[in-house]
Amino acid sequence: NAGVTQTPKFQVLKTGQSMTLQCAQDMNHNSMYWYRQDPGMGLRLIYYSASEGTTDKGEVPNGYNVSRLNKREFSLRLESAAPSQTSVYFCASSEQWLAGGEQFFGPGTRLTVL
Amino acid sequence: RKEVEQDPGPFNVPEGATVAFNCTYSNSASQSFFWYRQDCRKEPKLLMSVYSSGNEDGRFTAQLNRASQYISLLIRDSKLSDSATYLCVVNPRTGNQFYFGTGTSLTVIP
């Protein structure tokens, strides 16, 4: 099992460009999440999908959109990138939302917006 | 006020030392608590869950103090491989997300 995979690993964008971060998990988990991690801020939830077919905003959703393509895949889209979106983005999955269980993280995408 | 607060450190300790980290949380209704470990430029990974009665996993002991709203992590006989950032995670269950602390940096020195 690969666990949670993310692509790309690194990306540099210019202000105003768009891109989609891809995430897939092979653990048959119901819930998936997108976080960003910034120095001194900890991990902050951008969007989550409690189950296939549902998505909801987290703590910092502005400037992002998501798609739960199927049970395995959950993508994050930046429509018009801004320098404030420079961050490390982690996708995660867990068996059930609100079950209090372990979250499994992907290796992250390091995004720089110039 | 932040949902979860941690002392960022850094904690620099010699091999074999015992070190303890604390983490406070603001929501008294919080139900689930965890410690995650994050190595430099890597993803967070679960170290251990924290149970009400406290729990131990080898050299690691986690405690929960609901009255004072904090959890702790004790590492005994520190190894060089313990060098990492330790993240406190709280699931309040009343909201829609887990809350992560900013992490405590530990370096174990030979």
PDB file of C-alpha atoms in Angstrom:
ATOM      1  CA  ASN A   1       0.000   0.000   0.000  1.00  0.00           C
ATOM      2  CA  ALA A   2       1.263   3.438  -0.929  1.00  0.00           C
ATOM      3  CA  GLY A   3      -0.880   5.135   1.747  1.00  0.00           C
ATOM      4  CA  VAL A   4      -1.539   8.775   0.820  1.00  0.00           C
ATOM      5  CA  THR A   5       0.155  10.147  -2.275  1.00  0.00           C
ATOM      6  CA  GLN A   6       0.345  13.750  -3.403  1.00  0.00           C
ATOM      7  CA  THR A   7       1.432  15.410  -6.615  1.00  0.00           C
ATOM      8  CA  PRO A   8       3.354  17.510  -7.315  1.00  0.00           C
ATOM      9  CA  LYS A   9       6.021  17.541  -4.584  1.00  0.00           C
ATOM     10  CA  PHE A  10       7.188  21.050  -5.471  1.00  0.00           C
ATOM     11  CA  GLN A  11       5.619  23.877  -7.448  1.00  0.00           C
ATOM     12  CA  VAL A  12       6.451  27.497  -8.194  1.00  0.00           C
ATOM     13  CA  LEU A  13       3.662  29.719  -9.472  1.00  0.00           C
ATOM     14  CA  LYS A  14       3.373  33.341 -10.450  1.00  0.00           C
ATOM     15  CA  THR A  15       0.690  35.474  -8.865  1.00  0.00           C
ATOM     16  CA  GLY A  16      -2.612  34.902 -10.629  1.00  0.00           C
ATOM     17  CA  GLN A  17      -1.797  31.479 -12.017  1.00  0.00           C
ATOM     18  CA  SER A  18      -3.973  28.491 -11.191  1.00  0.00           C
ATOM     19  CA  MET A  19      -3.120  24.933 -10.306  1.00  0.00           C
ATOM     20  CA  THR A  20      -4.582  21.761  -8.845  1.00  0.00           C
ATOM     21  CA  LEU A  21      -2.946  19.682  -6.154  1.00  0.00           C
ATOM     22  CA  GLN A  22      -3.782  16.016  -6.415  1.00  0.00           C
ATOM     23  CA  CYS A  23      -4.223  13.562  -3.547  1.00  0.00           C
ATOM     24  CA  ALA A  24      -5.070   9.873  -3.519  1.00  0.00           C
ATOM     25  CA  GLN A  25      -5.312   7.249  -0.785  1.00  0.00           C
ATOM     26  CA  ASP A  26      -5.469   3.488  -1.102  1.00  0.00           C
ATOM     27  CA  MET A  27      -6.628   2.647   2.436  1.00  0.00           C
ATOM     28  CA  ASN A  28     -10.349   2.756   1.642  1.00  0.00           C
ATOM     29  CA  HIS A  29     -10.773   5.665   4.052  1.00  0.00           C
ATOM     30  CA  ASN A  30     -14.001   7.602   4.102  1.00  0.00           C
ATOM     31  CA  SER A  31     -12.657  11.004   5.166  1.00  0.00           C
ATOM     32  CA  MET A  32     -10.044  13.172   3.501  1.00  0.00           C
ATOM     33  CA  TYR A  33      -8.546  16.549   4.384  1.00  0.00           C
ATOM     34  CA  TRP A  34      -6.403  19.342   3.034  1.00  0.00           C
ATOM     35  CA  TYR A  35      -4.141  21.258   5.419  1.00  0.00           C
ATOM     36  CA  ARG A  36      -1.595  24.001   5.003  1.00  0.00           C
ATOM     37  CA  GLN A  37       1.396  24.369   7.296  1.00  0.00           C
ATOM     38  CA  ASP A  38       3.119  27.696   7.819  1.00  0.00           C
ATOM     39  CA  PRO A  39       5.928  28.568  10.246  1.00  0.00           C
ATOM     40  CA  GLY A  40       4.540  29.453  13.669  1.00  0.00           C
ATOM     41  CA  MET A  41       0.965  28.616  12.643  1.00  0.00           C
ATOM     42  CA  GLY A  42       0.772  24.868  12.860  1.00  0.00           C
ATOM     43  CA  LEU A  43      -1.386  22.858  10.511  1.00  0.00           C
ATOM     44  CA  ARG A  44      -4.623  24.554   9.533  1.00  0.00           C
ATOM     45  CA  LEU A  45      -7.532  22.810   7.852  1.00  0.00           C
ATOM     46  CA  ILE A  46      -8.504  24.220   4.474  1.00  0.00           C
ATOM     47  CA  TYR A  47     -11.285  21.845   3.406  1.00  0.00           C
ATOM     48  CA  TYR A  48     -12.379  18.370   4.325  1.00  0.00           C
ATOM     49  CA  SER A  49     -14.556  15.643   2.913  1.00  0.00           C
ATOM     50  CA  ALA A  50     -16.231  13.603   5.608  1.00  0.00           C
ATOM     51  CA  SER A  51     -17.369  11.034   3.071  1.00  0.00           C
ATOM     52  CA  GLU A  52     -17.512  10.543  -0.661  1.00  0.00           C
ATOM     53  CA  GLY A  53     -19.817  13.127  -2.212  1.00  0.00           C
ATOM     54  CA  THR A  54     -19.476  15.731   0.550  1.00  0.00           C
ATOM     55  CA  THR A  55     -17.066  18.582   1.097  1.00  0.00           C
ATOM     56  CA  ASP A  56     -16.973  21.304   3.728  1.00  0.00           C
ATOM     57  CA  LYS A  57     -14.922  24.341   4.601  1.00  0.00           C
ATOM     58  CA  GLY A  58     -12.344  24.229   7.311  1.00  0.00           C
ATOM     59  CA  GLU A  59     -10.579  27.022   9.102  1.00  0.00           C
ATOM     60  CA  VAL A  60      -8.938  28.762   6.100  1.00  0.00           C
ATOM     61  CA  PRO A  61     -10.906  28.016   2.893  1.00  0.00           C
ATOM     62  CA  ASN A  62     -10.642  31.390   1.135  1.00  0.00           C
ATOM     63  CA  GLY A  63      -8.882  31.197  -2.215  1.00  0.00           C
ATOM     64  CA  TYR A  64      -9.291  27.427  -2.540  1.00  0.00           C
ATOM     65  CA  ASN A  65     -11.746  24.941  -3.989  1.00  0.00           C
ATOM     66  CA  VAL A  66     -11.870  21.169  -3.642  1.00  0.00           C
ATOM     67  CA  SER A  67     -13.294  18.178  -5.455  1.00  0.00           C
ATOM     68  CA  ARG A  68     -13.856  14.721  -4.005  1.00  0.00           C
ATOM     69  CA  LEU A  69     -13.553  12.911  -7.288  1.00  0.00           C
ATOM     70  CA  ASN A  70     -14.268   9.490  -5.821  1.00  0.00           C
ATOM     71  CA  LYS A  71     -13.545   7.672  -2.580  1.00  0.00           C
ATOM     72  CA  ARG A  72      -9.820   7.590  -3.323  1.00  0.00           C
ATOM     73  CA  GLU A  73      -9.133  11.071  -4.672  1.00  0.00           C
ATOM     74  CA  PHE A  74      -9.461  14.564  -3.240  1.00  0.00           C
ATOM     75  CA  SER A  75      -8.038  17.527  -5.147  1.00  0.00           C
ATOM     76  CA  LEU A  76      -7.336  21.104  -4.087  1.00  0.00           C
ATOM     77  CA  ARG A  77      -7.492  23.926  -6.599  1.00  0.00           C
ATOM     78  CA  LEU A  78      -6.011  27.399  -6.400  1.00  0.00           C
ATOM     79  CA  GLU A  79      -7.880  29.496  -8.958  1.00  0.00           C
ATOM     80  CA  SER A  80      -5.722  32.620  -8.756  1.00  0.00           C
ATOM     81  CA  ALA A  81      -2.623  32.072  -6.668  1.00  0.00           C
ATOM     82  CA  ALA A  82      -1.441  34.769  -4.274  1.00  0.00           C
ATOM     83  CA  PRO A  83       1.894  35.080  -2.393  1.00  0.00           C
ATOM     84  CA  SER A  84      -0.032  34.464   0.867  1.00  0.00           C
ATOM     85  CA  GLN A  85      -0.691  30.942  -0.394  1.00  0.00           C
ATOM     86  CA  THR A  86       2.989  30.092  -0.269  1.00  0.00           C
ATOM     87  CA  SER A  87       2.999  27.142   2.100  1.00  0.00           C
ATOM     88  CA  VAL A  88       3.405  23.409   2.510  1.00  0.00           C
ATOM     89  CA  TYR A  89       0.164  21.597   1.704  1.00  0.00           C
ATOM     90  CA  PHE A  90      -0.651  18.240   3.238  1.00  0.00           C
ATOM     91  CA  CYS A  91      -3.430  15.903   2.280  1.00  0.00           C
ATOM     92  CA  ALA A  92      -4.614  13.434   4.903  1.00  0.00           C
ATOM     93  CA  SER A  93      -7.172  10.686   5.272  1.00  0.00           C
ATOM     94  CA  SER A  94      -8.847   8.837   8.096  1.00  0.00           C
ATOM     95  CA  GLU A  95     -11.248   5.989   8.376  1.00  0.00           C
ATOM     96  CA  GLN A  96     -14.123   8.035   9.736  1.00  0.00           C
ATOM     97  CA  TRP A  97     -14.808  11.676  10.379  1.00  0.00           C
ATOM     98  CA  LEU A  98     -15.234  12.572  14.053  1.00  0.00           C
ATOM     99  CA  ALA A  99     -14.224   9.099  15.107  1.00  0.00           C
ATOM    100  CA  GLY A 100     -11.208  10.550  16.823  1.00  0.00           C
ATOM    101  CA  GLY A 101      -8.910   8.201  15.009  1.00  0.00           C
ATOM    102  CA  GLU A 102      -5.559   8.504  13.368  1.00  0.00           C
ATOM    103  CA  GLN A 103      -5.037  10.681  10.340  1.00  0.00           C
ATOM    104  CA  PHE A 104      -2.587   9.518   7.682  1.00  0.00           C
ATOM    105  CA  PHE A 105      -0.716  12.235   5.846  1.00  0.00           C
ATOM    106  CA  GLY A 106       0.765  12.452   2.394  1.00  0.00           C
ATOM    107  CA  PRO A 107       4.355  13.677   1.887  1.00  0.00           C
ATOM    108  CA  GLY A 108       3.251  17.253   1.181  1.00  0.00           C
ATOM    109  CA  THR A 109       3.488  19.746  -1.662  1.00  0.00           C
ATOM    110  CA  ARG A 110       5.803  22.720  -1.254  1.00  0.00           C
ATOM    111  CA  LEU A 111       4.234  25.634  -3.089  1.00  0.00           C
ATOM    112  CA  THR A 112       5.875  28.987  -3.705  1.00  0.00           C
ATOM    113  CA  VAL A 113       3.875  31.841  -5.232  1.00  0.00           C
ATOM    114  CA  LEU A 114       5.987  34.688  -6.576  1.00  0.00           C
TER     115      LEU A 114
ATOM    116  CA  ARG B   1      -7.291  32.405  22.084  1.00  0.00           C
ATOM    117  CA  LYS B   2      -5.815  29.505  20.149  1.00  0.00           C
ATOM    118  CA  GLU B   3      -7.541  26.146  20.422  1.00  0.00           C
ATOM    119  CA  VAL B   4      -4.257  24.398  21.183  1.00  0.00           C
ATOM    120  CA  GLU B   5      -1.076  25.942  22.512  1.00  0.00           C
ATOM    121  CA  GLN B   6       2.380  24.470  22.842  1.00  0.00           C
ATOM    122  CA  ASP B   7       5.756  25.766  23.909  1.00  0.00           C
ATOM    123  CA  PRO B   8       7.688  25.834  20.613  1.00  0.00           C
ATOM    124  CA  GLY B   9      10.988  25.174  22.341  1.00  0.00           C
ATOM    125  CA  PRO B  10      13.529  24.332  21.146  1.00  0.00           C
ATOM    126  CA  PHE B  11      14.359  21.707  23.713  1.00  0.00           C
ATOM    127  CA  ASN B  12      17.975  20.589  23.443  1.00  0.00           C
ATOM    128  CA  VAL B  13      18.697  17.601  25.678  1.00  0.00           C
ATOM    129  CA  PRO B  14      21.570  15.115  25.983  1.00  0.00           C
ATOM    130  CA  GLU B  15      21.123  11.476  25.080  1.00  0.00           C
ATOM    131  CA  GLY B  16      19.593   9.524  27.935  1.00  0.00           C
ATOM    132  CA  ALA B  17      17.793  12.510  29.398  1.00  0.00           C
ATOM    133  CA  THR B  18      14.126  12.666  30.283  1.00  0.00           C
ATOM    134  CA  VAL B  19      12.129  15.456  28.679  1.00  0.00           C
ATOM    135  CA  ALA B  20       8.504  16.503  29.013  1.00  0.00           C
ATOM    136  CA  PHE B  21       6.263  18.640  26.833  1.00  0.00           C
ATOM    137  CA  ASN B  22       2.946  20.151  27.749  1.00  0.00           C
ATOM    138  CA  CYS B  23       0.090  21.294  25.584  1.00  0.00           C
ATOM    139  CA  THR B  24      -2.992  23.232  26.670  1.00  0.00           C
ATOM    140  CA  TYR B  25      -6.370  23.245  24.947  1.00  0.00           C
ATOM    141  CA  SER B  26      -9.178  25.755  25.236  1.00  0.00           C
ATOM    142  CA  ASN B  27     -12.323  23.688  24.646  1.00  0.00           C
ATOM    143  CA  SER B  28     -13.258  21.868  27.834  1.00  0.00           C
ATOM    144  CA  ALA B  29     -15.568  19.559  25.842  1.00  0.00           C
ATOM    145  CA  SER B  30     -12.677  18.143  23.820  1.00  0.00           C
ATOM    146  CA  GLN B  31     -12.844  14.392  23.550  1.00  0.00           C
ATOM    147  CA  SER B  32      -9.846  13.051  21.684  1.00  0.00           C
ATOM    148  CA  PHE B  33      -6.187  13.856  22.097  1.00  0.00           C
ATOM    149  CA  PHE B  34      -3.080  12.798  20.223  1.00  0.00           C
ATOM    150  CA  TRP B  35       0.620  13.358  19.908  1.00  0.00           C
ATOM    151  CA  TYR B  36       2.030  13.378  16.392  1.00  0.00           C
ATOM    152  CA  ARG B  37       5.675  13.431  15.424  1.00  0.00           C
ATOM    153  CA  GLN B  38       6.988  15.408  12.451  1.00  0.00           C
ATOM    154  CA  ASP B  39      10.516  15.009  11.169  1.00  0.00           C
ATOM    155  CA  CYS B  40      12.139  17.870   9.297  1.00  0.00           C
ATOM    156  CA  ARG B  41      10.452  18.433   5.926  1.00  0.00           C
ATOM    157  CA  LYS B  42       8.318  15.324   6.347  1.00  0.00           C
ATOM    158  CA  GLU B  43       4.673  14.654   7.035  1.00  0.00           C
ATOM    159  CA  PRO B  44       3.239  14.289  10.558  1.00  0.00           C
ATOM    160  CA  LYS B  45       2.801  10.751  11.820  1.00  0.00           C
ATOM    161  CA  LEU B  46       0.834   9.523  14.807  1.00  0.00           C
ATOM    162  CA  LEU B  47       3.043   8.897  17.827  1.00  0.00           C
ATOM    163  CA  MET B  48       0.320   7.957  20.281  1.00  0.00           C
ATOM    164  CA  SER B  49      -3.227   8.645  21.342  1.00  0.00           C
ATOM    165  CA  VAL B  50      -3.796  10.064  24.817  1.00  0.00           C
ATOM    166  CA  TYR B  51      -6.290   8.276  27.029  1.00  0.00           C
ATOM    167  CA  SER B  52      -8.007   9.609  30.120  1.00  0.00           C
ATOM    168  CA  SER B  53      -6.139   7.254  32.416  1.00  0.00           C
ATOM    169  CA  GLY B  54      -2.799   7.998  30.821  1.00  0.00           C
ATOM    170  CA  ASN B  55      -0.916   5.567  28.640  1.00  0.00           C
ATOM    171  CA  GLU B  56       2.573   4.381  27.954  1.00  0.00           C
ATOM    172  CA  ASP B  57       4.301   3.093  24.851  1.00  0.00           C
ATOM    173  CA  GLY B  58       7.853   2.058  25.561  1.00  0.00           C
ATOM    174  CA  ARG B  59       9.815   5.164  26.524  1.00  0.00           C
ATOM    175  CA  PHE B  60       6.858   7.451  25.840  1.00  0.00           C
ATOM    176  CA  THR B  61       4.167   8.323  28.373  1.00  0.00           C
ATOM    177  CA  ALA B  62       1.141  10.491  27.639  1.00  0.00           C
ATOM    178  CA  GLN B  63      -1.071  12.060  30.295  1.00  0.00           C
ATOM    179  CA  LEU B  64      -4.334  13.968  30.187  1.00  0.00           C
ATOM    180  CA  ASN B  65      -5.401  16.465  32.827  1.00  0.00           C
ATOM    181  CA  ARG B  66      -8.986  17.477  32.094  1.00  0.00           C
ATOM    182  CA  ALA B  67      -9.302  19.773  35.097  1.00  0.00           C
ATOM    183  CA  SER B  68      -6.426  21.934  33.920  1.00  0.00           C
ATOM    184  CA  GLN B  69      -7.039  21.230  30.222  1.00  0.00           C
ATOM    185  CA  TYR B  70      -3.612  20.049  29.270  1.00  0.00           C
ATOM    186  CA  ILE B  71      -1.942  16.973  27.908  1.00  0.00           C
ATOM    187  CA  SER B  72       1.675  16.009  28.356  1.00  0.00           C
ATOM    188  CA  LEU B  73       4.245  13.817  26.687  1.00  0.00           C
ATOM    189  CA  LEU B  74       7.171  12.371  28.617  1.00  0.00           C
ATOM    190  CA  ILE B  75      10.123  10.846  26.808  1.00  0.00           C
ATOM    191  CA  ARG B  76      12.526   8.805  28.913  1.00  0.00           C
ATOM    192  CA  ASP B  77      16.069   7.790  27.954  1.00  0.00           C
ATOM    193  CA  SER B  78      16.105  10.110  24.932  1.00  0.00           C
ATOM    194  CA  LYS B  79      17.676   8.799  21.738  1.00  0.00           C
ATOM    195  CA  LEU B  80      19.201  10.759  18.873  1.00  0.00           C
ATOM    196  CA  SER B  81      16.360   9.414  16.729  1.00  0.00           C
ATOM    197  CA  ASP B  82      13.820  11.205  18.948  1.00  0.00           C
ATOM    198  CA  SER B  83      14.920  14.534  17.459  1.00  0.00           C
ATOM    199  CA  ALA B  84      11.796  15.889  15.754  1.00  0.00           C
ATOM    200  CA  THR B  85       8.901  18.266  16.232  1.00  0.00           C
ATOM    201  CA  TYR B  86       6.080  16.956  18.415  1.00  0.00           C
ATOM    202  CA  LEU B  87       2.574  18.124  17.573  1.00  0.00           C
ATOM    203  CA  CYS B  88      -0.288  18.146  20.022  1.00  0.00           C
ATOM    204  CA  VAL B  89      -3.660  17.434  18.376  1.00  0.00           C
ATOM    205  CA  VAL B  90      -7.118  17.878  19.854  1.00  0.00           C
ATOM    206  CA  ASN B  91     -10.486  16.846  18.456  1.00  0.00           C
ATOM    207  CA  PRO B  92     -13.200  18.865  20.178  1.00  0.00           C
ATOM    208  CA  ARG B  93     -15.990  16.876  18.494  1.00  0.00           C
ATOM    209  CA  THR B  94     -18.218  19.935  18.730  1.00  0.00           C
ATOM    210  CA  GLY B  95     -16.750  21.429  15.608  1.00  0.00           C
ATOM    211  CA  ASN B  96     -15.678  20.052  12.309  1.00  0.00           C
ATOM    212  CA  GLN B  97     -11.971  19.530  12.654  1.00  0.00           C
ATOM    213  CA  PHE B  98      -8.931  18.482  14.544  1.00  0.00           C
ATOM    214  CA  TYR B  99      -6.812  21.281  15.948  1.00  0.00           C
ATOM    215  CA  PHE B 100      -3.057  21.084  15.742  1.00  0.00           C
ATOM    216  CA  GLY B 101      -0.606  22.858  17.978  1.00  0.00           C
ATOM    217  CA  THR B 102       2.348  24.623  16.391  1.00  0.00           C
ATOM    218  CA  GLY B 103       4.677  21.930  17.642  1.00  0.00           C
ATOM    219  CA  THR B 104       7.570  21.603  20.093  1.00  0.00           C
ATOM    220  CA  SER B 105      11.018  21.121  18.638  1.00  0.00           C
ATOM    221  CA  LEU B 106      13.278  18.550  20.291  1.00  0.00           C
ATOM    222  CA  THR B 107      16.948  17.993  19.534  1.00  0.00           C
ATOM    223  CA  VAL B 108      18.752  15.183  21.308  1.00  0.00           C
ATOM    224  CA  ILE B 109      22.480  15.873  21.517  1.00  0.00           C
ATOM    225  CA  PRO B 110      25.149  13.130  21.571  1.00  0.00           C
TER     226      PRO B 110
END
